[in-house]
XYZ file of C-alpha atoms in Angstrom:
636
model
C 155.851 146.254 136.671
C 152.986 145.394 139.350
C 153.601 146.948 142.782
C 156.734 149.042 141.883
C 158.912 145.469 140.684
C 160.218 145.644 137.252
C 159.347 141.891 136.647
C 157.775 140.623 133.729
C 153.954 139.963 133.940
C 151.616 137.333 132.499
C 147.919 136.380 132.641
C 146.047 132.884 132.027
C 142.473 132.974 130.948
C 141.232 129.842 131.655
C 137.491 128.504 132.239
C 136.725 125.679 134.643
C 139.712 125.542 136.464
C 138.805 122.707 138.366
C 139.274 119.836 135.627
C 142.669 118.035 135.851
C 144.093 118.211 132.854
C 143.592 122.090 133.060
C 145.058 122.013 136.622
C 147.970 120.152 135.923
C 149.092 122.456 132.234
C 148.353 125.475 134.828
C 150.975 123.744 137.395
C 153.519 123.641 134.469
C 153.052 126.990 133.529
C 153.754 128.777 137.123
C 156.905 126.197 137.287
C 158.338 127.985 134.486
C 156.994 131.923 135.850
C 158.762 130.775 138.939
C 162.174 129.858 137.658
C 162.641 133.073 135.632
C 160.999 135.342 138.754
C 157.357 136.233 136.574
C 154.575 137.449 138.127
C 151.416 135.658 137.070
C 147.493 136.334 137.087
C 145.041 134.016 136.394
C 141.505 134.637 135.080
C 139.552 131.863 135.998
C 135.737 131.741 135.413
C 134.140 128.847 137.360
C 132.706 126.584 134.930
C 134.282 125.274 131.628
C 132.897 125.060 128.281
C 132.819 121.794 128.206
C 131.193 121.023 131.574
C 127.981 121.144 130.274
C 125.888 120.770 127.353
C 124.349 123.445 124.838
C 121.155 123.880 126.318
C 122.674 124.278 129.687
C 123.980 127.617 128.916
C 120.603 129.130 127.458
C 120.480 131.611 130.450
C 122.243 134.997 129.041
C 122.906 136.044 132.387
C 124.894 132.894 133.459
C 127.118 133.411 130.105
C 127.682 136.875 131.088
C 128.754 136.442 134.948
C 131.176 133.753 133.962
C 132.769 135.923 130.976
C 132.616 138.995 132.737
C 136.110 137.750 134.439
C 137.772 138.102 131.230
C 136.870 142.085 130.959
C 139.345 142.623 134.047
C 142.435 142.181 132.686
C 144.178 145.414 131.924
C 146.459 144.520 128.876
C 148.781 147.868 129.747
C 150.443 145.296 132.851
C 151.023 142.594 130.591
C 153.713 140.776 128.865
C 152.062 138.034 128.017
C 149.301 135.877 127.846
C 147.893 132.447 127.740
C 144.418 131.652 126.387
C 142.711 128.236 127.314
C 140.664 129.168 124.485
C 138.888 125.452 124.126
C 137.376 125.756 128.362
C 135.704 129.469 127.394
C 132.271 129.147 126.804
C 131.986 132.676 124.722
C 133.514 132.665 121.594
C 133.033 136.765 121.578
C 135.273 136.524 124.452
C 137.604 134.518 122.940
C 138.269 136.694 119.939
C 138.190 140.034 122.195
C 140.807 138.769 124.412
C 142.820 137.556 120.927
C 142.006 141.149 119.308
C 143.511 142.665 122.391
C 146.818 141.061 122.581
C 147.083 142.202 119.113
C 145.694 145.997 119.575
C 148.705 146.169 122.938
C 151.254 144.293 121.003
C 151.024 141.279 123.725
C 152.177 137.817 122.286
C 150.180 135.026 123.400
C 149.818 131.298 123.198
C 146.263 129.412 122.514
C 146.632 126.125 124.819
C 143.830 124.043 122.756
C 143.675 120.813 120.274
C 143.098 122.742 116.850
C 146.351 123.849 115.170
C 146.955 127.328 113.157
C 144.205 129.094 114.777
C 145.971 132.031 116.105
C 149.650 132.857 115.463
C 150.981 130.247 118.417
C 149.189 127.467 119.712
C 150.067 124.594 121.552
C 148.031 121.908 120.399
C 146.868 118.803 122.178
C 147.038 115.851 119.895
C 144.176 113.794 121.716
C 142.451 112.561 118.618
C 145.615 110.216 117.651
C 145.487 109.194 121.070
C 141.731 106.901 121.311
C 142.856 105.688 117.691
C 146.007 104.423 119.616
C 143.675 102.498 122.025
C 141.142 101.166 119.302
C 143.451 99.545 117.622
C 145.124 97.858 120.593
C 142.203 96.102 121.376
C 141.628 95.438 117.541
C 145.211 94.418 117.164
C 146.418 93.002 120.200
C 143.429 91.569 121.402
C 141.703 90.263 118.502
C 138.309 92.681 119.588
C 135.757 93.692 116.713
C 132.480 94.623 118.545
C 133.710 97.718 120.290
C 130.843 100.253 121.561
C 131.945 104.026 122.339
C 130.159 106.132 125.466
C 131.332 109.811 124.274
C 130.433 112.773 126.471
C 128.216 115.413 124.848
C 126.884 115.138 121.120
C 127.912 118.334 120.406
C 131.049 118.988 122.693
C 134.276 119.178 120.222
C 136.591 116.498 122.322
C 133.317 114.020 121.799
C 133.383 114.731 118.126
C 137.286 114.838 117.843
C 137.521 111.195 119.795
C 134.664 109.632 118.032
C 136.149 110.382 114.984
C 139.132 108.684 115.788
C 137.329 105.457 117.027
C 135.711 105.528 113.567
C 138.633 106.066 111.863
C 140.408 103.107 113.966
C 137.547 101.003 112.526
C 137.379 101.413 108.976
C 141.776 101.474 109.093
C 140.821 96.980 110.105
C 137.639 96.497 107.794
C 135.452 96.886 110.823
C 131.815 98.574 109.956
C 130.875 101.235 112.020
C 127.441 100.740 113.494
C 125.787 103.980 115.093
C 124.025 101.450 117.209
C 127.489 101.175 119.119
C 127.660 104.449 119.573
C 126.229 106.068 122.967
C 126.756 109.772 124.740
C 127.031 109.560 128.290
C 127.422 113.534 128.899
C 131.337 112.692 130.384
C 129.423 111.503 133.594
C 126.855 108.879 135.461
C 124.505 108.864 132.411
C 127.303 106.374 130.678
C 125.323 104.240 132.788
C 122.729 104.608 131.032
C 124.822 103.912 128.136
C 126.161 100.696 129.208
C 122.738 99.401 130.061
C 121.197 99.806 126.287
C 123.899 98.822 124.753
C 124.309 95.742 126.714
C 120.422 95.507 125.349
C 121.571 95.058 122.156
C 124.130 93.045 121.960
C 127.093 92.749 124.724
C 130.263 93.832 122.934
C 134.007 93.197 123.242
C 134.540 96.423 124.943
C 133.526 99.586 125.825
C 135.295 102.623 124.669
C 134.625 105.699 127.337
C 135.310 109.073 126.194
C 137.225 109.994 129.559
C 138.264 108.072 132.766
C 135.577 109.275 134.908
C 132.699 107.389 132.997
C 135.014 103.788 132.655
C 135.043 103.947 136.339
C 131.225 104.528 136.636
C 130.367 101.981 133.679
C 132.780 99.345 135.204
C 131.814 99.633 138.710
C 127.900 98.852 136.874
C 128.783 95.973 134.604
C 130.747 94.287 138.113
C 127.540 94.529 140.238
C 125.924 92.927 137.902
C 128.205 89.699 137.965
C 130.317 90.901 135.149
C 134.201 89.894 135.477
C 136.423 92.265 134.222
C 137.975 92.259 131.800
C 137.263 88.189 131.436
C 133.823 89.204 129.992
C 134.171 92.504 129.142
C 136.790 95.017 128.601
C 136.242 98.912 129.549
C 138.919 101.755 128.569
C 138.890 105.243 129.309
C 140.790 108.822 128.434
C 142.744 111.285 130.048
C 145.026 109.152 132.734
C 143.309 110.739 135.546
C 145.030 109.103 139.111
C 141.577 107.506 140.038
C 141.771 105.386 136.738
C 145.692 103.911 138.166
C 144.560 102.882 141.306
C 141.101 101.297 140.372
C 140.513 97.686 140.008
C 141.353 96.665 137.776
C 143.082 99.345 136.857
C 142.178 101.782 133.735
C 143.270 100.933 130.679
C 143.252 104.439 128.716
C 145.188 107.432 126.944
C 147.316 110.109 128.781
C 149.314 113.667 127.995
C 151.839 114.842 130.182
C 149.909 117.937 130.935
C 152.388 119.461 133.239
C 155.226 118.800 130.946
C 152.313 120.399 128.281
C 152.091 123.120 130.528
C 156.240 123.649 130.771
C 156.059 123.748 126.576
C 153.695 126.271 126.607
C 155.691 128.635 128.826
C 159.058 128.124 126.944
C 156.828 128.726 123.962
C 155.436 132.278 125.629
C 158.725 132.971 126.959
C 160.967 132.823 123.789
C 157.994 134.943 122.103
C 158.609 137.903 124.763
C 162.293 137.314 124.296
C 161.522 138.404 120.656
C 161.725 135.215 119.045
C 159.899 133.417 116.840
C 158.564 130.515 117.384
C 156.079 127.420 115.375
C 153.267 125.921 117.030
C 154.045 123.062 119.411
C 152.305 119.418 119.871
C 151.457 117.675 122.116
C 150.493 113.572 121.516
C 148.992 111.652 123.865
C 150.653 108.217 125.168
C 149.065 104.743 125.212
C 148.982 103.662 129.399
C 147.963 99.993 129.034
C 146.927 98.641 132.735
C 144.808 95.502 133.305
C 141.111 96.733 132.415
C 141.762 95.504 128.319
C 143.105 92.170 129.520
C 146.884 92.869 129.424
C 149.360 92.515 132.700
C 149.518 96.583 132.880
C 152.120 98.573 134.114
C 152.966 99.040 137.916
C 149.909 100.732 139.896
C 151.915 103.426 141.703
C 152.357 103.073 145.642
C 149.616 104.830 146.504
C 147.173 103.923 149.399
C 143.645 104.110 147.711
C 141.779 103.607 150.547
C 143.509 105.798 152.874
C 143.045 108.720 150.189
C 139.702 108.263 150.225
C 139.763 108.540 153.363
C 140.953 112.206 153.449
C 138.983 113.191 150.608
C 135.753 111.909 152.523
C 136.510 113.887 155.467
C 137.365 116.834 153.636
C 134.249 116.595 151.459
C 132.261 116.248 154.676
C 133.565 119.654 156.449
C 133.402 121.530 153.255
C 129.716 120.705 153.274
C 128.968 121.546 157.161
C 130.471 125.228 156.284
C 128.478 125.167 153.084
C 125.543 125.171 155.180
C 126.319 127.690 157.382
C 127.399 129.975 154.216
C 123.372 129.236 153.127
C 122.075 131.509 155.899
C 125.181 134.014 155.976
C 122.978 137.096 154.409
C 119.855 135.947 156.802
C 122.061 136.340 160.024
C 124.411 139.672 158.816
C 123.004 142.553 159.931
C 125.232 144.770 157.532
C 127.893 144.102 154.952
C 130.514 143.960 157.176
C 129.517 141.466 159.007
C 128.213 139.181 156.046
C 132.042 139.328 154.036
C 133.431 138.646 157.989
C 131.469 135.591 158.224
C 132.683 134.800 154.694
C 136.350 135.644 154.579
C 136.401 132.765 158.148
C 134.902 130.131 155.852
C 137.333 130.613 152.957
C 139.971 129.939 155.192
C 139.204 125.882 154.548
C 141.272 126.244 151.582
C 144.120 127.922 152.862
C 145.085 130.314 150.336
C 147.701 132.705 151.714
C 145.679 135.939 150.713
C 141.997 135.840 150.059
C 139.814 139.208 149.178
C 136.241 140.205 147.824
C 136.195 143.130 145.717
C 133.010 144.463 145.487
C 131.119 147.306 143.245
C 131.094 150.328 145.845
C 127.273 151.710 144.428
C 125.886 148.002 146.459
C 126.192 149.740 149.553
C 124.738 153.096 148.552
C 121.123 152.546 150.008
C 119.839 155.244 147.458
C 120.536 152.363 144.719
C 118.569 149.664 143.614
C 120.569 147.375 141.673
C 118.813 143.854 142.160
C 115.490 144.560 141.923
C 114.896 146.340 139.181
C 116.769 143.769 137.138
C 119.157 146.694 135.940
C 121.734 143.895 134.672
C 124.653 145.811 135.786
C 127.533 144.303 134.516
C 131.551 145.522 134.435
C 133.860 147.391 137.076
C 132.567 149.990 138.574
C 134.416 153.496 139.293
C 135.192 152.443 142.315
C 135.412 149.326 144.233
C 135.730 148.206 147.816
C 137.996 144.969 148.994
C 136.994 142.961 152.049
C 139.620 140.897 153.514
C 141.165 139.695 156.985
C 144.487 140.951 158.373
C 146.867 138.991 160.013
C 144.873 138.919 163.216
C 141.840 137.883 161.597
C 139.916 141.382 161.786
C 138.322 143.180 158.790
C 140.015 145.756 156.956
C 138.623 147.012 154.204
C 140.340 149.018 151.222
C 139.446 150.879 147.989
C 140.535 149.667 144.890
C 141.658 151.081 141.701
C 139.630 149.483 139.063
C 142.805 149.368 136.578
C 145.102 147.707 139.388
C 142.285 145.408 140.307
C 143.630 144.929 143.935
C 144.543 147.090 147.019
C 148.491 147.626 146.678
C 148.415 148.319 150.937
C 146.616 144.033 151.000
C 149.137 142.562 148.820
C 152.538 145.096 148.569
C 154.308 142.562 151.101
C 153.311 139.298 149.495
C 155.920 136.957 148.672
C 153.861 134.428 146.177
C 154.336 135.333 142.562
C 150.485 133.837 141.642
C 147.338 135.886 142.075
C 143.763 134.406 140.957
C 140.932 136.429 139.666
C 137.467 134.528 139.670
C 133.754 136.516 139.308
C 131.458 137.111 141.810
C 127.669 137.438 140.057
C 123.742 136.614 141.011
C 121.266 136.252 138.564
C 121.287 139.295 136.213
C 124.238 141.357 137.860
C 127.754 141.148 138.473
C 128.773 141.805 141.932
C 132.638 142.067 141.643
C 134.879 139.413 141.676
C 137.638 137.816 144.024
C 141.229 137.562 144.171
C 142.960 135.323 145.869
C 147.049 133.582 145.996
C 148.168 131.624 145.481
C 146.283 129.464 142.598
C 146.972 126.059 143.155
C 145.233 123.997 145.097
C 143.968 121.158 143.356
C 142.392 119.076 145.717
C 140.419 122.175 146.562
C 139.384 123.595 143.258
C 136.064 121.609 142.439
C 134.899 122.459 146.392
C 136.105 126.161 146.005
C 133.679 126.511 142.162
C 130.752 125.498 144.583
C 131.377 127.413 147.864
C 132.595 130.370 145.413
C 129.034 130.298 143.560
C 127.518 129.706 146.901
C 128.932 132.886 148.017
C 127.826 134.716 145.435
C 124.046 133.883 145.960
C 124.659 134.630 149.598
C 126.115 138.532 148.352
C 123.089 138.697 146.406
C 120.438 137.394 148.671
C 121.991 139.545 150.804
C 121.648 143.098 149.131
C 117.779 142.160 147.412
C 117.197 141.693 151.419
C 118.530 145.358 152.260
C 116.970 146.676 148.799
C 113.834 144.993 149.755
C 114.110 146.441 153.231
C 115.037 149.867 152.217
C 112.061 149.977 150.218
C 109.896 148.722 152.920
C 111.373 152.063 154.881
C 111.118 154.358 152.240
C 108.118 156.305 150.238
C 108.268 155.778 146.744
C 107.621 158.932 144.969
C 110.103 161.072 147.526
C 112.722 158.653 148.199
C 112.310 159.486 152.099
C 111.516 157.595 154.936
C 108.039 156.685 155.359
C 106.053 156.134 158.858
C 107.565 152.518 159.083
C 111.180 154.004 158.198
C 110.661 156.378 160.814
C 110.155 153.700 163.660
C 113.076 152.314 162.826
C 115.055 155.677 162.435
C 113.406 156.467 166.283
C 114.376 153.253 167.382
C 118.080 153.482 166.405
C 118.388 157.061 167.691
C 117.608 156.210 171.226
C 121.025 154.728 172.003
C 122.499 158.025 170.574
C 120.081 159.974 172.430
C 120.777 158.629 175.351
C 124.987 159.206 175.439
C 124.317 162.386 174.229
C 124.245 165.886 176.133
C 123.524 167.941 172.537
C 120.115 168.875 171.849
C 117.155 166.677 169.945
C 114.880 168.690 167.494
C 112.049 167.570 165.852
C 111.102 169.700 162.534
C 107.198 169.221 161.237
C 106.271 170.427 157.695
C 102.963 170.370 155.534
C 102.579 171.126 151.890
C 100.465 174.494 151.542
C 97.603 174.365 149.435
C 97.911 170.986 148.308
C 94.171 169.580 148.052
C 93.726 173.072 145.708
C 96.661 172.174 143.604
C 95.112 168.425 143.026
C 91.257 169.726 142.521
C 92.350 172.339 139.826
C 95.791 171.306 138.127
C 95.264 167.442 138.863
C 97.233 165.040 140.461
C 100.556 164.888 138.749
C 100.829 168.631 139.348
C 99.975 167.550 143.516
C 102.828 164.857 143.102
C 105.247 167.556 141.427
C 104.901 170.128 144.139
C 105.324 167.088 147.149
C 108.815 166.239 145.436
C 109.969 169.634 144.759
C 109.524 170.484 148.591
C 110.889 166.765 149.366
C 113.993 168.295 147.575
C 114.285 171.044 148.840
C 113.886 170.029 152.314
C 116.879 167.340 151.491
C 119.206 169.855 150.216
C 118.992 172.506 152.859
C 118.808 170.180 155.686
C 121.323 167.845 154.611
C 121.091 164.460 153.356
C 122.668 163.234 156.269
C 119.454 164.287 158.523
C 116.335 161.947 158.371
C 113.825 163.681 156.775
C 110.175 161.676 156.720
C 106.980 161.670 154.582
C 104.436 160.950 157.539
C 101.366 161.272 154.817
C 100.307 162.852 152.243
C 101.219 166.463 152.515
C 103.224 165.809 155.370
C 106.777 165.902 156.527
C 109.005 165.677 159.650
C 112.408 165.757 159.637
C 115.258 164.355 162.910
C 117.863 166.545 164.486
C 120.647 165.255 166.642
C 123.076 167.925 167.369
C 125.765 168.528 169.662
C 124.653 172.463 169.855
C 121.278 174.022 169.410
C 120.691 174.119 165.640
C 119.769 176.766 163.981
C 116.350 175.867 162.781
C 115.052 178.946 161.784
C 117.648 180.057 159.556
C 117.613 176.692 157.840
C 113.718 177.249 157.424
C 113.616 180.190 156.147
C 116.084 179.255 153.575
C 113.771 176.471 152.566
C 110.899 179.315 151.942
C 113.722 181.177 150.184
C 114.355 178.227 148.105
C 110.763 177.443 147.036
C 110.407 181.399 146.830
C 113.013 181.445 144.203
C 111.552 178.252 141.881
C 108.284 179.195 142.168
C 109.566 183.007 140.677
C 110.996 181.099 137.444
C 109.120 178.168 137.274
C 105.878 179.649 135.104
C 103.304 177.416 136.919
C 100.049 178.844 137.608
C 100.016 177.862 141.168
C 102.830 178.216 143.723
C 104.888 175.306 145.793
C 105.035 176.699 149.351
C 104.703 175.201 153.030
C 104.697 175.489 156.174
C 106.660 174.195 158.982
C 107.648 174.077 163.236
C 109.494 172.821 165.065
C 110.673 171.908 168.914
C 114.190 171.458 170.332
C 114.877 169.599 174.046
C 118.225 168.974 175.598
C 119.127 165.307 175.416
C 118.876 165.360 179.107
C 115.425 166.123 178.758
C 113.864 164.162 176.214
C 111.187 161.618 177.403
C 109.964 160.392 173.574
C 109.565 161.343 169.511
C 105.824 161.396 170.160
C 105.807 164.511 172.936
C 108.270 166.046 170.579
C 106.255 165.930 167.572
C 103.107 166.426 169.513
C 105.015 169.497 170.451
C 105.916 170.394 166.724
C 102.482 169.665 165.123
C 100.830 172.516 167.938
C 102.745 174.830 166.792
C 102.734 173.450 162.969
C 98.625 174.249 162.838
C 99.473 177.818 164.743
C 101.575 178.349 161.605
C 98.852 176.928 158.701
C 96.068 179.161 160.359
C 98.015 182.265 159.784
C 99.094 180.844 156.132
C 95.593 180.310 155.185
C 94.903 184.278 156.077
C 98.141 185.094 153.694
C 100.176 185.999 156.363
C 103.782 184.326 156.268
C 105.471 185.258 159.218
C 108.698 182.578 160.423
C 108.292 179.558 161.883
C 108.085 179.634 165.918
C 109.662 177.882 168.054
C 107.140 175.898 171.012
């Protein structure tokens, strides 16, 4: 199906790829896609729905950027899908992406922990699995004052887990007291936690909502003298590999989530096959190790120190090129050069193919998409990619908005796995990136951060060149004004110089202007500058610099390889204006009048003797005008 192979095609939408449980389903998934040969693309915004709190998301615009992945997927490639539909923040994009499948006929499998949602889910049991671990430490080890620490008040795996702790309570006659109940925001603040319980009353143990905050809260209650789990026990959730090789070792609940993730394909696969099939669950196990007191199963053979190690030094050169990715858009003098400087940073994480796609209208100077807070969101008609070839230069392709990719980047990769993640700064989407293969987990919390850095770099970027192509440019005409035109001199000297064409300097001034202002007003004075701004555009070209030097005045830059034909393009201007000003019923007429001098390359010596040269001539011209004589323009 994609690039010409008649393989089968599937897409994961997924949020916050970087959490591990998420990873590891993900790494199930692609083992099944790559035993029976299917191509896969993953739609991965950057941060999950449960990464933050409610109020967190209250920016519009940050909602948007992240969803906005979702709207790339082109359901006419697919075969199937798989929705992570607990990580997306949107529930609009949730039900779009469901409503989809359904319009294109596209099974697909909700990966989540509520049942009978959509027609085929498979569900992750994790409430059963902290009741599981209550009541081991109520059963086995006697334990009645157990405190939680649960992430967010409102996220659904706090709710789902504190219900179970409750539940494990009241199944042993144990009250539950809301005063042993704490929300630690699934990171440091469990701290924070610990500390007011231990206020209160020091209980039996602490019950953590993940693994992440029985790490933090143990490594507090041991600095300050507690022995553990003598005086206190701490357990956790999730079986993440930090809470194995800690000391003392994590006591806490754990899914296979790869052999989750191997379920869920089997599921998907027997549903494009054309069968049916019921919703699959998944139950978390009980992993006792030391931190409730018991002997614990065998820590794995795993060098703790020497891991941290690595991830130290890997965390410290991802941060030295984070740096230099700060000041990327200060340095780049165009866009090539900022996505070069980019593309040779990305190369830290070693993914085999790496591209931005970006929307083409950034790079049309006549534009302003930042900063007039347009809030452009979507694929645009057309799109550019950015990406390195083998020898490390830039190439850059267009890209067909449905295929999402340039088939001439990726029509002799070998990976099955392409990744799709959005590229968007402040109120506008940029484009997005896509990169293979997808895995990577060691990477994929660094890559959310550099990939958000990069984004604000894109954007800081283009506000620069918006904000500098206003600085060059007169607002009411859209030319260049007098500080445009030094720069426009300035670049042309180089060209100038190589050349052995002709340079040709063209001055014009608005006829009659002051009288139009005095008697029709202003407005009528602005009309009649813009109409010959126009006009001046069109028959000249948009390629040639044309300049608003004041208020009735323009000048307009000719570099040409033979003499141009000035006159002729003049008077079609006063054709032009003769023509409107015939049809356009205004009591006053739009006319001008205009010079101009031409000098071999070889010959010119600088702009101001050429326009010096022009504007003699120019008020040779006026004088007759203002006796009602019109004759052409002369050359000096």
């Amino acid at each position: 199906m994609l690039l010409g192979l008649k393989k089968k095609t599937i897409a994961i939408c997924v949020a916050g790829y970087n959490w591990e449980c998420e990873v590891k389903i993900v790494r199930g998934i692609l083992r099944g896609c790559k035993e029976k040969d299917v191509d896969v693309q993953i739609f991965s915004s950057l941060m999950s729905k449960g990464d933050y709190p409610r109020e967190a998301f209250a920016n519009k615009n940050f909602i948007r950027g992240e969803d906005e992945i979702y709207n790339l997927i082109n359901y006419e490639l697919l075969d199937g899908i798989f929705l992570f539909r607990g990580s997306i923040y949107s529930e609009d994009t949730v039900q779009k992406i469901a409503e989809n499948c359904k319009k294109y006929n596209i099974p697909f499998v909700s990966i989540h922990n509520r049942a009978g949602e959509f027609p085929h889910n498979l569900v992750i049991e994790d409430n059963q699995g902290l009741e599981l671990l209550v009541e081991h430490l109520i059963r086995d080890h006697g334990m009645r004052r157990i405190d939680f620490i649960g992430g967010y008040p409102d996220n659904k795996e706090t709710i789902v887990r504190l219900n179970a702790y409750k539940k494990a309570l009241q199944k042993y006659n144990i009250p539950v007291e809301e005063r042993r109940i704490e929300y630690g925001h699934f990171w440091k603040q469990s701290v924070e936690c610990a500390k007011k319980l231990i206020q209160i009353d020091m209980p039996d143990a602490f019950v953590c909502a993940n693994d992440t905050m029985a790490i933090m809260v143990s490594d507090y209650l041991k600095n300050q003298g507690y022995v553990l789990p003598t005086d206190v026990v701490v357990t956790g959730f999730d079986g993440i590999a930090d809470a194995e090789v800690y000391t003392p070792s994590i006591t806490t609940v754990r899914v296979d989530f790869e052999d989750a993730g191997v379920k869920a394909f089997e599921q998907l696969w027997a549903l494009m096959s054309g069968h049916e099939v019921e919703d699959v669950h998944v139950y978390p196990q009980l992993v006792i190790h030391e931190s409730c007191g018991c002997k614990g199963i065998k820590k794995r053979d795993f060098n703790y120190i020497d891991s941290k190690y690595v991830e130290r030094y890997i965390s410290e050169t991802f941060h030295k090129n984070l740096i230099k990715t700060d000041v990327y858009f200060y340095d780049s003098k165009n866009p090539d050069e900022l996505f070069m400087h980019l593309l040779n940073e990305v190369k830290f994480f070693k993914f085999d193919t790496f591209s931005f796609c970006i929307n083409a209208e950034l790079n049309d100077e006549n534009q302003t998409c930042f900063l007039e807070n347009n809030g452009k969101y979507g694929i645009s008609e057309k799109l550019i990619s950015y990406t390195l070839d083998k020898k490390g230069n830039l190439v850059k392709y267009d890209v067909n908005p449905k295929k999402l990719y340039s088939e001439k980047q990726f029509s002799t990769k070998t990976d099955h796995v392409m990744s799709f993640s959005p590229l968007y700064y402040k109120s506008n989407y940029i484009g997005y990136v896509v990169y293979s293969p997808a895995d990577g987990e060691l990477f994929r919390d660094f890559f959310a951060l550099w990939l958000i850095n990069a984004s604000n770099a894109i954007g800081s970027f283009y506000i620069k060149e918006e904000l500098e192509n206003i600085s060059y440019h007169d607002y009411m005409t859209g030319l260049y004004n007098r500080r445009g035109m030094s720069k426009i001199f300035k670049d042309s000297l180089k060209e100038i110089e190589n050349s052995s064409g002709y340079v040709t300097m063209v001055c014009v001034d608005v006829d009659n202007l002051k009288t139009i202002n005095d008697t029709f007003g202003h407005d009528a004075g602005d009309e009649t500058i813009i109409k010959i701004a126009k006009v001046l555009q069109t028959v000249f070209g948009q390629e040639t610099p044309c300049f608003r030097t004041g208020g009735d005045e323009f000048c307009l830059l000719l570099l040409t390889a033979k003499e141009a034909p000035v006159e002729k393009l003049l008077a079609q201007v006063e054709s032009e204006l003769d023509e409107f000003n015939k049809n356009s019923g205004l009591p006053y007429k739009m006319e001008c009048s205009s010079s101009y001098c031409s000098v071999k390359a070889a010959d010119f010596k600088d702009f101001d003797m050429l326009r010096k040269c022009a504007d003699i001539e120019l008020y040779k011209v006026k004088d007759i005008h203002h006796k009602n004589q019109r004759p052409l323009p002369k050359q000096h």
